[in-house]
Amino acid sequence: MLHKNSTLSYCLQSTKIHCLLLVFAHTVREFFFYRKEYKLFYQKILLICLFIPFLNESMSFLGDEQFEGGNKEKRHREKRRDGSKDRRKRANAKRRERSRADRENEEFEERLGKREKGRRGRVKNDQEAKKRDEQDSEDKENSEDKEVKPESLSPDELEKLKEAVDEKKKLIQSLRGKPWPMKKKLVTLQETLRIQSHDDQDFENFKTACIPWEMKIKEIESHFGSSVASYFIFLRWMYGINMILFGLTFGLVMVPEALMGRPYGSIPRKTVPRAEEASAMDFAVLWDFGGYAQYSVLFYGFYSNQRAIGWLKFRMPLSYFLVGVGTVAYSYMVVIRTMARNANESGVGDDNSFNFSWKMFTSWDYLIGNPETADNKFASITTCFKEAILEEQESRKDDNIHLTRFLRVLANFLVLCCLAGSGYLIYFVVRRSQKFALDGFENHTWWERNEVNMVMSLLGMFCPMLFDVISTLENYHPRVALQWQLGRIFALFLGNLYTFIIALMDEINVKREEENIVKFNITMWEASLYNGTVSENFTASPITIHPADVPRGPCWETMVGQEFVRLIISDTMTTYITLLIGDFLRAVLVRFLNHCWCWDLEAGFPSYSEFDVSGNVLGLIFNQGMIWMGAFYAPCLPALNVLRLHVSMYLQCWAVMCCNVPQERVFKASGSNNFYMAMLLVILFLSTLPNIYTIVTIPPSFDCGPFSGKNRMFDVIHETLESDFPAWFSKVFSYASNPGLVLPFILLMVLAIYYLQSTSKSYKEANVELKKKLQMVIQIMKIILLLPTTVNNWRNNNASFQGQEGEILLPKSRQLENESYSCLIIQTYCLRRKERVTFFSKKTYDNEVKKKSFPVVFSF
Amino acid sequence: MGTTASQLDKGMLSEYQELTFLTKQEILLAYKRFSELLPKEETNGLSYRIPMNAILELPELKTNPFNKRICMVFSTSDSHDGSLSFDDFLDLLSAFSDSATLEIKSHYAFRIFDFDDDGTLGRQDLEKLVNCLTGGTVDTSLTPEEMKQLIDNILEESDIDKDGTVNLSEFQHVISRSPDFVS
């Protein structure tokens, strides 16, 4: 074979090599570029690095330095994680260098024109290559062994590790992240670690000791699996948030007013009116938050509109307003931050590409320690597998889609009817109760007085059951069905709450009309009083009139607060009573009547109840929504809620442990975590809406609350700005709140959101693209791996191959649609070995063969 | 806890804490649990190896379908009998604790699932895994066809390099994206 010929073809093909290199380098660069955004690419790079020994081996035929450089870079980025591998690679590279030198010698000999010798040399070379392959595969096996059994690391590797530890003290902390046995870790630590401050350790210890109810939750976790425990963790989280809300309102509003404000009985708004005085201490009245409870720091109306109170000159109205805004802002911040964290942790796992594998590898709940739960879990995993297989089979065929569609539409229609009905019922009841209120509550029965709350609680109890029955029509997958169910209950609660609020709005309007009348009457009354005192005794001023006798407005803010407090109380009571009757009593009856009953109660109809995680979580979310809504008008609400949550924690823990059985359908909790969070966010948003509406549009009552006498509640900000801050500050503020500045700002934010969203979308697309490329690269590597043996086999079968043409069939991979890449590699491979290679084009080759393989024809 | 705590001196404790994902209280608790398993006459608890049968009596491990594998993986005994010393026990707890990293969890999970210790999850490993997960009894186990289909599906998804087995990096790739595993 002519040497010239091959150099010529080298020149021709070198451009192609560069193409390949460019493609590969591009891929690698992209990998690194996206590593920060997508953690999973890190995993992929790891995967590639596993292949690098092969790659180097095969690519060294190319003798291209650039490629080596790229690999080196990759190796550096691999950090210290696989230091042992690193070293092995270097040894390999050295060996390769040596063998390359050998080869070059041979080439020199070849150039001398002794073809026979050259051929022998090639054969020898091939043998060497084979040996190398063997060695390398051994190496790889070893290295994999090392990976799986890291205890067998050699002493010098340990030495290396020690160096690393010495280098960076931070690495010590990563020691526990290494999958070594304790003894090895201990030895490493003792030999490297001399000085270490224990401050952070102690702080960690302190922090864990501060987490409340940890043992309780762990116990429940082991009995009922992680889904039930997740409810309690959620409850604890809520408790934490409410503690902070409570701290804010209690510390900045209630305590200052109680300590530094005017005492009880000094002004009309702080005194029980004469007409109510007789019954103000009755339990029934107090239970309804009337009487003395109404005229206390618990409600909006008690606060006076003095600008500064006490020796601290505490700005009470301002503080009240800012705390109201602050609680909402804080809640938004916490919820959104938690959501973002959850999304960060699990957001990548939204696609269904590993459906089966996830079911397989992650379905066991390692926290389960109760045999019964374990049995349930086994059963649920089995059905889960079977369902998944069935789904996979059924995904191709769809049966009677029209019937299912019709049933689903019907079900949704029924649900809508239910929602509308319950909404109307609540509206009706609230209007009726207003009528009763006008007549005076004393003339009515207990039921008529508490109708609204009871109806709301009862609807909340029975409608979900109705929805459950309706949802059997739909024939959804359980997980989807659960989400629909939750969505419907959510809509129900929300509808109820909003009807309640609309009815309240009506009532507010009524009260405001009443207020106008009272205002007019008061001016009349004051005028008459003034006239009377003037005529009789000049020195006696209006102060002598006891504040309880002063006529006053209806104070709609306190009314709203009272309504919410009553709602919370009745909601709490219903929850506890259902818990006691539905769970405890049922469990007791089933347990003790089982001996003398005609059928098996435990296995049959009533049986024990399961813990309803989703219902309870929803209840908690709605409760929180009501707190957010009412907290502005009743500062006591967070305190009440803290109390409620605290009691709930103990009561429900006890109820779960003593009268519930593990769920039959054990759900993993984490999957729907953000679903609940999203609901919380929606509720938060919806509950701030009416608050903002009332604050912005309705003028506050004239004779009660911290904002009395102002036109709007937020005027307190203006007032403070004008009187407490220097002039330039209010000027700046007024400029900043100018619509001309605010609107562009909002526009900018919208643009930023749009930009970020489109960027994330493009990242996602890049992700998919890279995944494809990765698979292609892997396929190419496989072909490279296969090539030497195939060529050798072919050569062995055709002993006199000189100048002949032959055919090698390489397995055609499924994913590798684009053959040209692999052809390119084969060409370069053959080029290095001074062999010429031609390809059949796709069209010319017989289709039958092409399906299984694609042909490579060698000619020498 | 007076006598048990005295055996774990302060230096040991802080070293253990440095090397595991556990806190001081948790380590002490672990030591308490461990020393309950010790035979009466044994005084030096740290070097004694508790046989696998005794470990499996712990309620936390009793119901776990992989309990034997867990013991085998964490055991450093030379005779491969699955017995655990206190060090191994702490390793186990550390790997299973909440604050352990994803990497270490996936590593040990892989070794637990690798029933024949050959470094990859082959068809046999996956079959055993499914049997463990479905409880191993006759009425709950899958039929051979279902089993075949299931394993085919799993390999289809997670065997990226198509060599018929799932290796560690493929396993980690799959598992690190699972929402259940992450949290």
PDB file of C-alpha atoms in Angstrom, chain A residues 285-290 293-294 297-300 453 500 504 557-573 623 626-627 629-641 644:
ATOM      1  CA  VAL A 285     -71.769  35.972  76.849  1.00  0.00           C
ATOM      2  CA  LEU A 286     -68.066  35.553  77.443  1.00  0.00           C
ATOM      3  CA  TRP A 287     -68.095  32.309  75.468  1.00  0.00           C
ATOM      4  CA  ASP A 288     -69.569  34.307  72.609  1.00  0.00           C
ATOM      5  CA  PHE A 289     -66.754  36.810  73.071  1.00  0.00           C
ATOM      6  CA  GLY A 290     -69.169  39.536  74.136  1.00  0.00           C
ATOM      7  CA  ALA A 293     -64.103  39.956  76.375  1.00  0.00           C
ATOM      8  CA  GLN A 294     -65.348  42.296  73.680  1.00  0.00           C
ATOM      9  CA  VAL A 297     -57.226  44.051  74.127  1.00  0.00           C
ATOM     10  CA  LEU A 298     -58.509  40.975  72.326  1.00  0.00           C
ATOM     11  CA  PHE A 299     -60.395  43.071  69.796  1.00  0.00           C
ATOM     12  CA  TYR A 300     -59.805  45.989  67.504  1.00  0.00           C
ATOM     13  CA  ASN A 453     -71.068  28.279  62.519  1.00  0.00           C
ATOM     14  CA  PHE A 500     -69.413  34.090  54.676  1.00  0.00           C
ATOM     15  CA  LEU A 504     -70.166  39.894  56.481  1.00  0.00           C
ATOM     16  CA  GLU A 557     -64.343  46.001  63.017  1.00  0.00           C
ATOM     17  CA  THR A 558     -64.912  44.369  66.360  1.00  0.00           C
ATOM     18  CA  MET A 559     -67.935  42.621  64.927  1.00  0.00           C
ATOM     19  CA  VAL A 560     -65.813  41.118  62.126  1.00  0.00           C
ATOM     20  CA  GLY A 561     -63.176  40.042  64.611  1.00  0.00           C
ATOM     21  CA  GLN A 562     -65.799  38.458  66.834  1.00  0.00           C
ATOM     22  CA  GLU A 563     -67.266  36.537  63.924  1.00  0.00           C
ATOM     23  CA  PHE A 564     -63.882  35.109  63.039  1.00  0.00           C
ATOM     24  CA  VAL A 565     -63.077  34.182  66.603  1.00  0.00           C
ATOM     25  CA  ARG A 566     -66.409  32.409  66.940  1.00  0.00           C
ATOM     26  CA  LEU A 567     -65.782  30.619  63.677  1.00  0.00           C
ATOM     27  CA  ILE A 568     -62.390  29.420  64.849  1.00  0.00           C
ATOM     28  CA  ILE A 569     -63.777  28.271  68.169  1.00  0.00           C
ATOM     29  CA  SER A 570     -66.617  26.329  66.605  1.00  0.00           C
ATOM     30  CA  ASP A 571     -64.286  24.855  64.015  1.00  0.00           C
ATOM     31  CA  THR A 572     -61.906  23.704  66.716  1.00  0.00           C
ATOM     32  CA  MET A 573     -64.735  22.236  68.744  1.00  0.00           C
ATOM     33  CA  ASN A 623     -57.936  27.220  59.796  1.00  0.00           C
ATOM     34  CA  MET A 626     -59.203  32.193  58.745  1.00  0.00           C
ATOM     35  CA  ILE A 627     -56.474  33.286  61.100  1.00  0.00           C
ATOM     36  CA  MET A 629     -58.192  36.913  57.521  1.00  0.00           C
ATOM     37  CA  GLY A 630     -59.295  37.762  61.001  1.00  0.00           C
ATOM     38  CA  ALA A 631     -56.006  38.623  62.670  1.00  0.00           C
ATOM     39  CA  PHE A 632     -56.214  42.275  61.735  1.00  0.00           C
ATOM     40  CA  TYR A 633     -59.491  42.807  63.564  1.00  0.00           C
ATOM     41  CA  ALA A 634     -58.897  40.419  66.410  1.00  0.00           C
ATOM     42  CA  PRO A 635     -55.275  40.474  67.584  1.00  0.00           C
ATOM     43  CA  CYS A 636     -56.033  37.536  69.840  1.00  0.00           C
ATOM     44  CA  LEU A 637     -56.465  35.145  66.932  1.00  0.00           C
ATOM     45  CA  PRO A 638     -52.830  34.029  66.596  1.00  0.00           C
ATOM     46  CA  ALA A 639     -52.744  33.347  70.307  1.00  0.00           C
ATOM     47  CA  LEU A 640     -55.908  31.274  70.055  1.00  0.00           C
ATOM     48  CA  ASN A 641     -54.474  29.404  67.134  1.00  0.00           C
ATOM     49  CA  ARG A 644     -55.400  25.191  69.334  1.00  0.00           C
TER      50      ARG A 644
END
